[in-house]
Tab-separated table of C-alpha atoms in Angstrom:
chain	number	residue	atom	x	y	z
A	25	MET	CA	0.000	0.000	0.000
A	26	ARG	CA	2.918	2.365	0.620
A	27	LEU	CA	4.090	1.713	-2.924
A	28	ALA	CA	0.543	2.411	-4.153
A	29	LEU	CA	0.632	5.706	-2.229
A	30	GLN	CA	3.889	6.626	-3.951
A	31	GLU	CA	2.183	6.002	-7.268
A	32	ALA	CA	-0.864	8.055	-6.273
A	33	LYS	CA	1.253	11.086	-5.335
A	34	LYS	CA	2.479	11.315	-8.933
A	35	GLY	CA	-0.989	12.583	-9.854
A	36	ILE	CA	-1.301	15.331	-7.226
A	37	GLY	CA	-2.552	18.506	-8.863
A	38	ARG	CA	-3.399	16.826	-12.157
A	39	THR	CA	-6.536	14.732	-11.626
A	40	SER	CA	-9.288	17.152	-10.538
A	41	PRO	CA	-12.142	16.747	-10.142
A	42	ASN	CA	-11.072	13.111	-9.755
A	43	PRO	CA	-8.954	11.833	-6.835
A	44	CYS	CA	-5.293	10.856	-6.843
A	45	VAL	CA	-5.131	7.063	-6.903
A	46	GLY	CA	-2.304	4.550	-7.073
A	47	ALA	CA	-2.490	0.793	-7.656
A	48	VAL	CA	-0.033	-2.098	-7.393
A	49	VAL	CA	-0.459	-5.734	-8.501
A	50	VAL	CA	1.476	-8.306	-6.452
A	51	LYS	CA	1.845	-12.017	-7.202
A	52	ASN	CA	3.791	-14.465	-5.066
A	53	GLY	CA	5.394	-11.575	-3.184
A	54	THR	CA	6.593	-9.820	-6.342
A	55	VAL	CA	5.297	-6.564	-7.823
A	56	VAL	CA	4.157	-7.370	-11.364
A	57	GLY	CA	2.370	-4.135	-12.229
A	58	LYS	CA	1.738	-0.631	-10.935
A	59	GLY	CA	0.159	2.599	-12.112
A	60	TYR	CA	-1.598	5.814	-11.147
A	61	HIS	CA	-4.467	7.981	-12.344
A	62	LYS	CA	-2.992	10.724	-14.520
A	63	LYS	CA	-5.906	12.920	-15.551
A	64	ALA	CA	-9.690	13.022	-15.406
A	65	GLY	CA	-11.202	11.206	-18.368
A	66	THR	CA	-8.196	8.894	-18.778
A	67	PRO	CA	-7.838	5.309	-17.454
A	68	HIS	CA	-7.842	4.904	-13.684
A	69	ALA	CA	-4.901	3.610	-11.659
A	70	GLU	CA	-6.223	0.048	-11.561
A	71	ILE	CA	-6.346	-0.145	-15.349
A	72	HIS	CA	-2.734	0.986	-15.717
A	73	ALA	CA	-1.584	-1.515	-13.082
A	74	LEU	CA	-3.544	-4.401	-14.621
A	75	GLN	CA	-2.254	-3.617	-18.100
A	76	ALA	CA	1.306	-3.582	-16.769
A	77	ALA	CA	0.737	-6.929	-15.056
A	78	GLY	CA	-0.877	-8.581	-18.082
A	79	ARG	CA	-1.472	-12.314	-17.597
A	80	LYS	CA	0.369	-12.231	-14.285
A	81	ALA	CA	-2.670	-10.488	-12.787
A	82	ARG	CA	-4.541	-13.810	-12.592
A	83	ASN	CA	-4.819	-14.954	-8.956
A	84	ALA	CA	-2.760	-11.923	-7.857
A	85	THR	CA	-3.492	-9.262	-5.218
A	86	LEU	CA	-4.406	-5.709	-6.173
A	87	TYR	CA	-3.483	-2.929	-3.733
A	88	VAL	CA	-5.299	0.340	-4.448
A	89	THR	CA	-5.402	3.540	-2.401
A	90	LEU	CA	-9.100	4.221	-3.129
A	91	GLU	CA	-12.031	1.841	-3.564
A	92	PRO	CA	-12.365	0.817	-7.234
A	93	CYS	CA	-15.301	2.522	-8.951
A	94	ASN	CA	-18.370	0.443	-9.737
A	95	HIS	CA	-20.153	2.940	-11.979
A	96	THR	CA	-19.758	4.215	-15.515
A	97	GLY	CA	-18.570	7.795	-15.770
A	98	ARG	CA	-16.079	9.073	-18.318
A	99	THR	CA	-14.503	5.602	-18.109
A	100	PRO	CA	-15.986	2.092	-17.568
A	101	PRO	CA	-16.223	0.565	-14.071
A	102	CYS	CA	-12.837	-0.522	-12.719
A	103	THR	CA	-14.459	-3.332	-10.728
A	104	GLU	CA	-15.353	-5.180	-13.920
A	105	ALA	CA	-11.783	-4.876	-15.221
A	106	VAL	CA	-10.468	-6.222	-11.905
A	107	VAL	CA	-12.733	-9.273	-12.096
A	108	GLN	CA	-11.976	-9.916	-15.770
A	109	ALA	CA	-8.230	-9.757	-15.093
A	110	GLY	CA	-8.579	-12.652	-12.644
A	111	ILE	CA	-7.511	-10.780	-9.501
A	112	SER	CA	-8.306	-12.910	-6.444
A	113	ARG	CA	-7.739	-10.386	-3.635
A	114	VAL	CA	-8.172	-6.623	-3.391
A	115	VAL	CA	-6.682	-4.484	-0.601
A	116	ILE	CA	-8.232	-0.996	-0.377
A	117	GLY	CA	-6.775	2.025	1.379
A	118	MET	CA	-10.015	3.966	1.835
A	119	LEU	CA	-13.597	3.645	0.668
A	120	ASP	CA	-14.940	6.192	-1.804
A	121	PRO	CA	-16.060	9.304	0.156
A	122	ASN	CA	-18.890	10.017	-2.284
A	123	PRO	CA	-22.053	9.101	-0.316
A	124	GLY	CA	-23.753	7.793	-3.440
A	125	VAL	CA	-21.107	5.196	-4.270
A	126	ALA	CA	-19.254	4.477	-0.996
A	127	GLY	CA	-18.854	0.744	-0.499
A	128	GLY	CA	-20.380	-0.148	-3.856
A	129	GLY	CA	-17.113	-1.201	-5.456
A	130	ALA	CA	-16.066	-3.334	-2.503
A	131	HIS	CA	-19.501	-4.963	-2.310
A	132	TYR	CA	-19.448	-5.852	-6.024
A	133	LEU	CA	-15.990	-7.422	-5.746
A	134	LEU	CA	-17.132	-9.478	-2.754
A	135	SER	CA	-20.208	-10.609	-4.694
A	136	GLN	CA	-17.904	-11.889	-7.437
A	137	GLY	CA	-16.000	-14.093	-4.999
A	138	LEU	CA	-12.916	-11.897	-4.455
A	139	SER	CA	-11.332	-11.420	-1.041
A	140	VAL	CA	-11.555	-7.731	-0.039
A	141	SER	CA	-9.824	-5.823	2.775
A	142	SER	CA	-10.161	-2.080	3.421
A	143	GLY	CA	-8.870	0.637	5.736
A	144	ILE	CA	-5.178	-0.113	5.089
A	145	LEU	CA	-3.106	3.054	5.701
A	146	GLU	CA	-6.440	4.854	5.525
A	147	HIS	CA	-5.155	8.067	7.138
A	148	GLU	CA	-2.331	8.411	4.598
A	149	CYS	CA	-4.732	7.692	1.740
A	150	ARG	CA	-7.125	10.376	2.997
A	151	GLU	CA	-4.375	12.959	3.435
A	152	ILE	CA	-3.419	12.970	-0.246
A	153	ASN	CA	-7.071	13.395	-1.275
A	154	LEU	CA	-8.442	15.984	1.140
A	155	PRO	CA	-9.516	18.285	-1.731
A	156	PHE	CA	-11.409	15.428	-3.416
A	157	ILE	CA	-12.998	14.366	-0.120
A	158	LYS	CA	-14.250	17.876	0.669
A	159	HIS	CA	-15.467	18.445	-2.893
A	160	SER	CA	-17.338	15.125	-2.806
A	161	ALA	CA	-18.989	16.016	0.514
A	162	THR	CA	-19.755	19.719	-0.001
A	163	GLY	CA	-19.277	20.584	-3.668
A	164	ARG	CA	-16.719	23.223	-2.651
A	165	PRO	CA	-12.921	23.272	-2.912
A	166	TRP	CA	-10.378	22.660	-0.163
A	167	VAL	CA	-9.200	26.154	0.851
A	168	ILE	CA	-5.534	26.762	1.691
A	169	MET	CA	-4.674	30.186	3.121
A	170	LYS	CA	-1.039	30.962	2.273
A	171	ALA	CA	0.995	33.988	3.290
A	172	GLY	CA	4.571	35.173	3.648
A	173	MET	CA	4.927	37.387	6.698
A	174	SER	CA	7.275	38.976	9.198
A	175	ILE	CA	7.617	37.529	12.660
A	176	ASP	CA	5.283	40.251	13.948
A	177	GLY	CA	2.529	39.186	11.518
A	178	ARG	CA	2.879	41.743	8.715
A	179	ILE	CA	2.589	40.932	5.003
A	180	ALA	CA	3.815	44.291	3.648
A	181	ALA	CA	5.880	47.197	4.987
A	182	LEU	CA	3.238	49.825	4.170
A	183	PRO	CA	-0.286	49.805	2.690
A	184	GLY	CA	-0.104	49.824	-1.107
A	185	GLN	CA	3.577	48.873	-1.139
A	186	ALA	CA	4.732	45.541	-2.542
A	187	THR	CA	7.221	43.956	-0.141
A	188	THR	CA	9.452	40.905	-0.510
A	189	ILE	CA	9.605	39.350	2.949
A	190	THR	CA	10.538	35.684	2.660
A	191	GLY	CA	13.537	34.019	1.006
A	192	GLN	CA	14.156	31.981	-2.129
A	193	GLN	CA	13.443	28.574	-0.571
A	194	SER	CA	10.037	29.782	0.601
A	195	LEU	CA	9.344	31.228	-2.842
A	196	ARG	CA	10.150	27.901	-4.494
A	197	ARG	CA	7.862	26.118	-2.050
A	198	VAL	CA	5.053	28.524	-2.966
A	199	HIS	CA	5.439	27.669	-6.636
A	200	VAL	CA	5.307	23.962	-5.780
A	201	LEU	CA	1.971	24.715	-4.095
A	202	ARG	CA	0.740	26.595	-7.149
A	203	ASN	CA	1.756	23.678	-9.339
A	204	ARG	CA	-0.509	21.420	-7.278
A	205	ALA	CA	-3.497	23.743	-6.764
A	206	ASP	CA	-6.444	23.956	-9.135
A	207	ALA	CA	-6.917	27.675	-8.547
A	208	ILE	CA	-5.238	30.656	-6.858
A	209	LEU	CA	-7.153	33.630	-5.428
A	210	VAL	CA	-6.252	37.214	-4.505
A	211	GLY	CA	-8.216	40.331	-3.667
A	212	ILE	CA	-8.262	43.424	-5.840
A	213	GLY	CA	-5.987	45.216	-3.348
A	214	THR	CA	-3.224	42.671	-3.881
A	215	ALA	CA	-3.837	42.681	-7.631
A	216	LEU	CA	-3.427	46.481	-7.804
A	217	THR	CA	-0.449	46.684	-5.427
A	218	ASP	CA	1.634	43.720	-6.599
A	219	ASP	CA	0.387	43.294	-10.200
A	220	PRO	CA	1.093	39.548	-9.847
A	221	SER	CA	1.208	37.071	-12.700
A	222	LEU	CA	-0.140	34.245	-10.487
A	223	THR	CA	1.652	31.617	-12.548
A	224	THR	CA	3.810	28.629	-11.643
A	225	ARG	CA	7.542	29.166	-12.067
A	226	LEU	CA	9.822	26.237	-11.224
A	227	PRO	CA	13.015	26.485	-13.313
A	228	GLY	CA	14.485	23.117	-14.210
A	229	ALA	CA	11.572	21.171	-12.752
A	230	ALA	CA	9.258	18.684	-14.419
A	231	PRO	CA	6.424	20.098	-16.569
A	232	THR	CA	4.389	22.587	-14.568
A	233	ARG	CA	0.858	23.909	-14.809
A	234	ASP	CA	-0.596	27.340	-14.083
A	235	PRO	CA	-3.616	27.312	-11.781
A	236	LEU	CA	-6.857	29.069	-12.621
A	237	ARG	CA	-6.412	32.706	-11.550
A	238	VAL	CA	-9.203	34.213	-9.425
A	239	VAL	CA	-9.569	37.873	-8.434
A	240	LEU	CA	-12.179	39.217	-6.015
A	241	ASP	CA	-13.045	42.592	-7.525
A	242	ALA	CA	-16.533	43.810	-6.604
A	243	ALA	CA	-16.334	47.024	-8.674
A	244	LEU	CA	-14.151	45.650	-11.523
A	245	ARG	CA	-11.153	47.892	-10.828
A	246	LEU	CA	-8.651	45.449	-12.343
A	247	PRO	CA	-6.822	47.189	-15.221
A	248	VAL	CA	-6.777	45.498	-18.612
A	249	SER	CA	-3.013	46.069	-18.551
A	250	SER	CA	-2.591	43.749	-15.551
A	251	ALA	CA	0.199	41.194	-15.855
A	252	MET	CA	-2.218	38.303	-15.414
A	253	LEU	CA	-4.125	39.451	-18.524
A	254	GLN	CA	-1.057	40.291	-20.609
A	255	GLN	CA	0.970	37.087	-20.365
A	256	ASP	CA	1.329	33.833	-22.230
A	257	SER	CA	-0.508	31.361	-19.988
A	258	PRO	CA	-3.000	28.610	-20.840
A	259	ALA	CA	-4.867	29.202	-17.562
A	260	GLN	CA	-7.902	31.470	-17.459
A	261	THR	CA	-8.363	34.534	-15.258
A	262	TRP	CA	-11.724	34.731	-13.501
A	263	VAL	CA	-12.824	38.038	-11.991
A	264	PHE	CA	-15.664	37.896	-9.469
A	265	CYS	CA	-17.707	41.081	-9.178
A	266	ALA	CA	-20.976	42.365	-7.697
A	267	SER	CA	-24.126	42.675	-9.789
A	268	GLY	CA	-23.879	46.467	-9.988
A	269	ALA	CA	-20.362	46.546	-11.477
A	270	ASP	CA	-19.792	48.956	-14.363
A	271	LYS	CA	-20.765	47.356	-17.694
A	272	LYS	CA	-18.077	49.222	-19.672
A	273	ARG	CA	-15.336	47.924	-17.360
A	274	ARG	CA	-16.796	44.462	-17.689
A	275	SER	CA	-16.696	44.670	-21.468
A	276	LYS	CA	-13.083	45.893	-21.488
A	277	LEU	CA	-11.914	43.126	-19.148
A	278	GLU	CA	-13.717	40.492	-21.194
A	279	GLY	CA	-12.045	41.910	-24.291
A	280	ALA	CA	-8.681	41.400	-22.569
A	281	GLY	CA	-9.505	37.733	-21.932
A	282	ALA	CA	-10.939	37.820	-18.410
A	283	ILE	CA	-13.932	35.636	-17.505
A	284	ILE	CA	-16.348	37.705	-15.414
A	285	LYS	CA	-18.412	35.954	-12.743
A	286	THR	CA	-21.154	37.780	-10.825
A	287	VAL	CA	-21.986	36.857	-7.226
A	288	PRO	CA	-23.962	38.622	-4.486
A	289	ALA	CA	-22.287	41.216	-2.289
A	290	VAL	CA	-22.699	40.803	1.473
A	291	SER	CA	-21.737	44.433	2.110
A	292	ARG	CA	-20.083	47.304	0.274
A	293	GLY	CA	-17.030	45.967	-1.515
A	294	LEU	CA	-17.297	42.486	0.041
A	295	LEU	CA	-18.468	39.572	-2.072
A	296	ASP	CA	-20.271	36.455	-0.877
A	297	LEU	CA	-17.358	34.041	-0.483
A	298	ASN	CA	-19.662	31.048	-0.162
A	299	ALA	CA	-21.064	31.851	-3.599
A	300	VAL	CA	-17.519	32.171	-4.976
A	301	LEU	CA	-16.580	28.728	-3.619
A	302	VAL	CA	-19.763	27.126	-4.940
A	303	THR	CA	-19.087	28.562	-8.403
A	304	LEU	CA	-15.521	27.254	-8.365
A	305	GLY	CA	-16.659	23.848	-7.110
A	306	GLN	CA	-19.221	23.565	-9.901
A	307	ALA	CA	-16.371	24.137	-12.365
A	308	GLY	CA	-14.460	21.156	-10.942
A	309	VAL	CA	-12.050	23.142	-8.774
A	310	THR	CA	-11.210	20.975	-5.755
A	311	SER	CA	-8.294	22.969	-4.271
A	312	LEU	CA	-7.977	26.735	-3.878
A	313	LEU	CA	-4.855	28.616	-2.779
A	314	VAL	CA	-5.797	31.938	-1.160
A	315	GLU	CA	-2.885	34.389	-1.312
A	316	GLY	CA	-4.442	37.498	0.210
A	317	GLY	CA	-4.262	40.253	1.120
A	318	GLY	CA	-5.212	40.928	4.704
A	319	ARG	CA	-8.843	41.774	4.092
A	320	VAL	CA	-9.340	38.636	2.008
A	321	HIS	CA	-7.598	36.474	4.631
A	322	GLY	CA	-9.763	37.977	7.365
A	323	SER	CA	-12.977	37.485	5.406
A	324	PHE	CA	-12.209	33.815	4.725
A	325	LEU	CA	-11.255	33.231	8.370
A	326	GLU	CA	-14.247	35.123	9.740
A	327	SER	CA	-16.561	33.080	7.515
A	328	ALA	CA	-14.925	29.805	8.676
A	329	LEU	CA	-14.053	28.892	5.083
A	330	VAL	CA	-10.364	28.040	5.556
A	331	ASP	CA	-9.344	24.381	5.754
A	332	GLN	CA	-5.559	24.669	5.884
A	333	VAL	CA	-3.090	27.423	6.796
A	334	LEU	CA	0.449	27.747	5.421
A	335	LEU	CA	2.419	30.644	6.907
A	336	PHE	CA	5.979	31.364	5.788
A	337	VAL	CA	7.486	33.377	8.643
A	338	ALA	CA	10.639	35.407	7.991
A	339	PRO	CA	13.066	36.456	10.785
A	340	THR	CA	12.317	40.156	10.395
A	341	PHE	CA	10.101	42.855	11.908
A	342	LEU	CA	7.980	45.373	9.993
A	343	GLY	CA	6.311	47.190	12.877
A	344	GLU	CA	2.840	48.526	13.479
A	345	GLN	CA	2.831	50.554	10.240
A	346	GLY	CA	2.977	47.284	8.289
A	347	VAL	CA	-0.039	45.567	6.735
A	348	PRO	CA	-1.438	42.841	9.052
A	349	LEU	CA	-1.862	39.245	7.928
A	350	ALA	CA	-5.633	39.450	8.459
A	351	THR	CA	-8.215	42.122	9.137
A	352	PHE	CA	-11.807	41.332	10.078
A	353	PRO	CA	-14.158	43.786	8.371
A	354	GLY	CA	-17.315	42.196	9.732
A	355	ARG	CA	-16.272	42.192	13.379
A	356	LYS	CA	-18.264	44.740	15.390
A	357	LYS	CA	-17.498	43.372	18.814
A	358	ARG	CA	-15.172	40.889	20.428
A	359	ILE	CA	-16.071	37.339	19.449
A	360	GLN	CA	-14.322	33.986	19.465
A	361	LEU	CA	-11.162	34.174	17.384
A	362	PRO	CA	-10.519	31.699	14.536
A	363	HIS	CA	-8.358	28.920	15.932
A	364	PHE	CA	-6.479	26.218	14.064
A	365	LYS	CA	-4.306	23.315	15.179
A	366	LEU	CA	-0.623	23.591	14.316
A	367	THR	CA	0.202	20.312	12.599
A	368	LYS	CA	3.722	20.801	11.263
A	369	THR	CA	6.700	23.163	11.271
A	370	ARG	CA	9.708	23.079	8.954
A	371	ARG	CA	12.623	25.238	7.895
A	372	CYS	CA	12.667	26.945	4.489
A	373	GLY	CA	16.128	28.483	4.401
A	374	GLU	CA	16.052	31.279	6.976
A	375	ASP	CA	12.248	31.150	7.153
A	376	VAL	CA	9.952	28.839	9.097
A	377	LEU	CA	6.842	27.289	7.547
A	378	LEU	CA	3.939	26.858	9.940
A	379	GLU	CA	1.245	24.462	8.758
A	380	GLY	CA	-2.141	24.336	10.458
A	381	ARG	CA	-5.518	22.724	9.965
A	382	PHE	CA	-9.090	23.605	10.794
A	383	PHE	CA	-10.619	20.209	11.579
A	384	ASN	CA	-14.290	21.232	11.532
A	385	THR	CA	-14.431	21.846	7.787
A	386	ILE	CA	-15.108	18.300	6.498
């Protein structure tokens, strides 16, 4: 199963809205085939592993990180291929989290006389598919709040001033995250201040992919000259606005290649983030990287919409004049503060990466 997990991880960031799945065929203690799911609409991991095993699959054991599908979607049911290949035993990491199909694949295999075990390294199998699990349960993407900040919690030296805070190792790690995320989101303040490209840049690495770019821009203030609209990138740029946004600005942005999405506004200048997430989920986005700024971070936190926190902390101070990591525009009085569990810390050059999780989201 650990080898199947290694296979599954090869598909991280490439399979949405499908899960990452790895499969290994073992006969007489020897691995005779392995494979992973590469992209939605292409053969599943089990099919690749069975094809690699060929005739050796007969009376062998199949290890697979996720329960084989028993329904016809963009590909035929994997359960039928498993039975036809002559597999005698199937070991499953985790059952399918989709309520409509959970357990169906395992039940069918049992009904065909195969030996079936499940729950093997289940925690590890779940961890690599948290975006898929949440999307299956709620229809919304897994939300990762990412920020580079000073040790006193500031993300810029002054309002309206772009500031490089963290080092090169942290920057590379951020681009690894972008390479794995389906979409990346910023507020209009960050878009105007930093004029970011929001692309993936990993020199010398394996083929990369730009995430869908998302801008929260209630009044459509994004200039058509913005870097994200004037670059060579296969990824789209979606701009979410309020219903009363200027039609001429909308037309100009659409002419520059932007896709305009209208959602309700909860207050002046603040869009309904739940509606944004639902729209992204309906488009097959299962993971969303939120990169700020402070007002956007605060709005996501205040609305309890963050699943995971990744904070790159640099050994520097910016002082009270700096821009805070999060501001809470809806807070009128003291209420319970958002609280996450710190799950991991690691060094990134001179910086420290703090990873946290909100466990009440799925």
